[in-house]
Amino acid sequence: MTITLSPDLVAIIEAKVASGRFPSADAVLREALHQLEVAEASLADDDEAWLKQAYEVALASGEPVEVDLGNLRDHVLNGATLRPR
């Protein structure tokens, strides 16, 4: 595999190797990809947790009520009470 990097990225990789923290450019890239995987997994977990919490809040809020979309807009923008359709 051949990868072309910008001069800025090459400088970052070279600085990491020069610092002694990483033995090679390959090690820097492996760690960067690992951190990307960890971050993406964490975001997916956060999204799932948020969705579960929103679902629980919705369930606890009571029976569903159909509302007029115009009234919903007023409710969101002005704090008006939602009226059933």
PDB file of C-alpha atoms in Angstrom:
ATOM      1  CA  MET A   1       0.000   0.000   0.000  1.00  0.00           C
ATOM      2  CA  THR A   2       1.263   3.448  -0.870  1.00  0.00           C
ATOM      3  CA  ILE A   3       0.019   6.471   1.048  1.00  0.00           C
ATOM      4  CA  THR A   4       0.754  10.071   0.140  1.00  0.00           C
ATOM      5  CA  LEU A   5       0.827  12.488   3.064  1.00  0.00           C
ATOM      6  CA  SER A   6       0.985  16.254   3.142  1.00  0.00           C
ATOM      7  CA  PRO A   7       4.249  17.817   4.322  1.00  0.00           C
ATOM      8  CA  ASP A   8       2.496  18.874   7.545  1.00  0.00           C
ATOM      9  CA  LEU A   9       1.526  15.291   8.353  1.00  0.00           C
ATOM     10  CA  VAL A  10       4.999  14.023   7.499  1.00  0.00           C
ATOM     11  CA  ALA A  11       6.459  16.611   9.900  1.00  0.00           C
ATOM     12  CA  ILE A  12       4.109  15.488  12.680  1.00  0.00           C
ATOM     13  CA  ILE A  13       5.050  11.845  12.176  1.00  0.00           C
ATOM     14  CA  GLU A  14       8.759  12.649  12.060  1.00  0.00           C
ATOM     15  CA  ALA A  15       8.449  14.715  15.260  1.00  0.00           C
ATOM     16  CA  LYS A  16       6.739  11.825  17.034  1.00  0.00           C
ATOM     17  CA  VAL A  17       9.503   9.442  16.019  1.00  0.00           C
ATOM     18  CA  ALA A  18      12.203  11.994  16.935  1.00  0.00           C
ATOM     19  CA  SER A  19      10.658  12.407  20.396  1.00  0.00           C
ATOM     20  CA  GLY A  20      11.459   8.764  21.085  1.00  0.00           C
ATOM     21  CA  ARG A  21       7.865   7.922  21.882  1.00  0.00           C
ATOM     22  CA  PHE A  22       7.533   5.841  18.705  1.00  0.00           C
ATOM     23  CA  PRO A  23      10.191   3.647  17.097  1.00  0.00           C
ATOM     24  CA  SER A  24       9.005   4.281  13.529  1.00  0.00           C
ATOM     25  CA  ALA A  25       6.547   6.088  11.286  1.00  0.00           C
ATOM     26  CA  ASP A  26       4.611   2.827  11.018  1.00  0.00           C
ATOM     27  CA  ALA A  27       4.155   2.783  14.791  1.00  0.00           C
ATOM     28  CA  VAL A  28       2.865   6.369  14.744  1.00  0.00           C
ATOM     29  CA  LEU A  29       0.325   5.515  12.059  1.00  0.00           C
ATOM     30  CA  ARG A  30      -0.748   2.294  13.822  1.00  0.00           C
ATOM     31  CA  GLU A  31      -1.374   4.261  17.032  1.00  0.00           C
ATOM     32  CA  ALA A  32      -3.241   7.006  15.148  1.00  0.00           C
ATOM     33  CA  LEU A  33      -5.525   4.440  13.508  1.00  0.00           C
ATOM     34  CA  HIS A  34      -6.059   2.689  16.829  1.00  0.00           C
ATOM     35  CA  GLN A  35      -7.069   5.995  18.438  1.00  0.00           C
ATOM     36  CA  LEU A  36      -9.456   6.662  15.537  1.00  0.00           C
ATOM     37  CA  GLU A  37     -11.123   3.281  16.117  1.00  0.00           C
ATOM     38  CA  VAL A  38     -11.432   3.976  19.861  1.00  0.00           C
ATOM     39  CA  ALA A  39     -12.929   7.434  19.239  1.00  0.00           C
ATOM     40  CA  GLU A  40     -15.443   6.134  16.706  1.00  0.00           C
ATOM     41  CA  ALA A  41     -16.512   3.306  19.025  1.00  0.00           C
ATOM     42  CA  SER A  42     -16.951   5.802  21.863  1.00  0.00           C
ATOM     43  CA  LEU A  43     -19.105   8.052  19.681  1.00  0.00           C
ATOM     44  CA  ALA A  44     -21.269   5.095  18.673  1.00  0.00           C
ATOM     45  CA  ASP A  45     -21.690   4.152  22.351  1.00  0.00           C
ATOM     46  CA  ASP A  46     -22.606   7.762  23.228  1.00  0.00           C
ATOM     47  CA  ASP A  47     -25.171   7.889  20.421  1.00  0.00           C
ATOM     48  CA  GLU A  48     -26.732   4.624  21.561  1.00  0.00           C
ATOM     49  CA  ALA A  49     -26.834   5.769  25.197  1.00  0.00           C
ATOM     50  CA  TRP A  50     -28.441   9.078  24.169  1.00  0.00           C
ATOM     51  CA  LEU A  51     -31.050   7.287  22.093  1.00  0.00           C
ATOM     52  CA  LYS A  52     -31.900   4.880  24.931  1.00  0.00           C
ATOM     53  CA  GLN A  53     -32.231   7.784  27.366  1.00  0.00           C
ATOM     54  CA  ALA A  54     -34.443   9.746  24.955  1.00  0.00           C
ATOM     55  CA  TYR A  55     -36.637   6.660  24.503  1.00  0.00           C
ATOM     56  CA  GLU A  56     -37.023   6.233  28.280  1.00  0.00           C
ATOM     57  CA  VAL A  57     -37.906   9.908  28.709  1.00  0.00           C
ATOM     58  CA  ALA A  58     -40.474   9.629  25.918  1.00  0.00           C
ATOM     59  CA  LEU A  59     -42.043   6.531  27.489  1.00  0.00           C
ATOM     60  CA  ALA A  60     -42.282   8.233  30.860  1.00  0.00           C
ATOM     61  CA  SER A  61     -43.862  11.393  29.405  1.00  0.00           C
ATOM     62  CA  GLY A  62     -47.344   9.920  29.080  1.00  0.00           C
ATOM     63  CA  GLU A  63     -49.695   8.924  26.331  1.00  0.00           C
ATOM     64  CA  PRO A  64     -48.893  10.181  22.851  1.00  0.00           C
ATOM     65  CA  VAL A  65     -50.946  13.090  21.560  1.00  0.00           C
ATOM     66  CA  GLU A  66     -51.306  14.217  17.949  1.00  0.00           C
ATOM     67  CA  VAL A  67     -50.556  17.905  17.645  1.00  0.00           C
ATOM     68  CA  ASP A  68     -50.992  20.473  14.919  1.00  0.00           C
ATOM     69  CA  LEU A  69     -47.612  21.203  13.299  1.00  0.00           C
ATOM     70  CA  GLY A  70     -48.232  24.948  13.468  1.00  0.00           C
ATOM     71  CA  ASN A  71     -48.862  24.648  17.192  1.00  0.00           C
ATOM     72  CA  LEU A  72     -45.693  22.597  17.571  1.00  0.00           C
ATOM     73  CA  ARG A  73     -43.711  25.398  15.948  1.00  0.00           C
ATOM     74  CA  ASP A  74     -45.301  27.903  18.386  1.00  0.00           C
ATOM     75  CA  HIS A  75     -44.491  25.590  21.275  1.00  0.00           C
ATOM     76  CA  VAL A  76     -40.843  25.253  20.283  1.00  0.00           C
ATOM     77  CA  LEU A  77     -40.327  28.932  19.455  1.00  0.00           C
ATOM     78  CA  ASN A  78     -42.541  30.614  22.048  1.00  0.00           C
ATOM     79  CA  GLY A  79     -43.273  28.077  24.784  1.00  0.00           C
ATOM     80  CA  ALA A  80     -46.989  27.819  23.860  1.00  0.00           C
ATOM     81  CA  THR A  81     -48.975  24.910  25.275  1.00  0.00           C
ATOM     82  CA  LEU A  82     -49.426  22.055  22.836  1.00  0.00           C
ATOM     83  CA  ARG A  83     -53.045  21.572  21.828  1.00  0.00           C
ATOM     84  CA  PRO A  84     -54.360  18.196  20.680  1.00  0.00           C
ATOM     85  CA  ARG A  85     -55.291  18.016  17.046  1.00  0.00           C
TER      86      ARG A  85
END
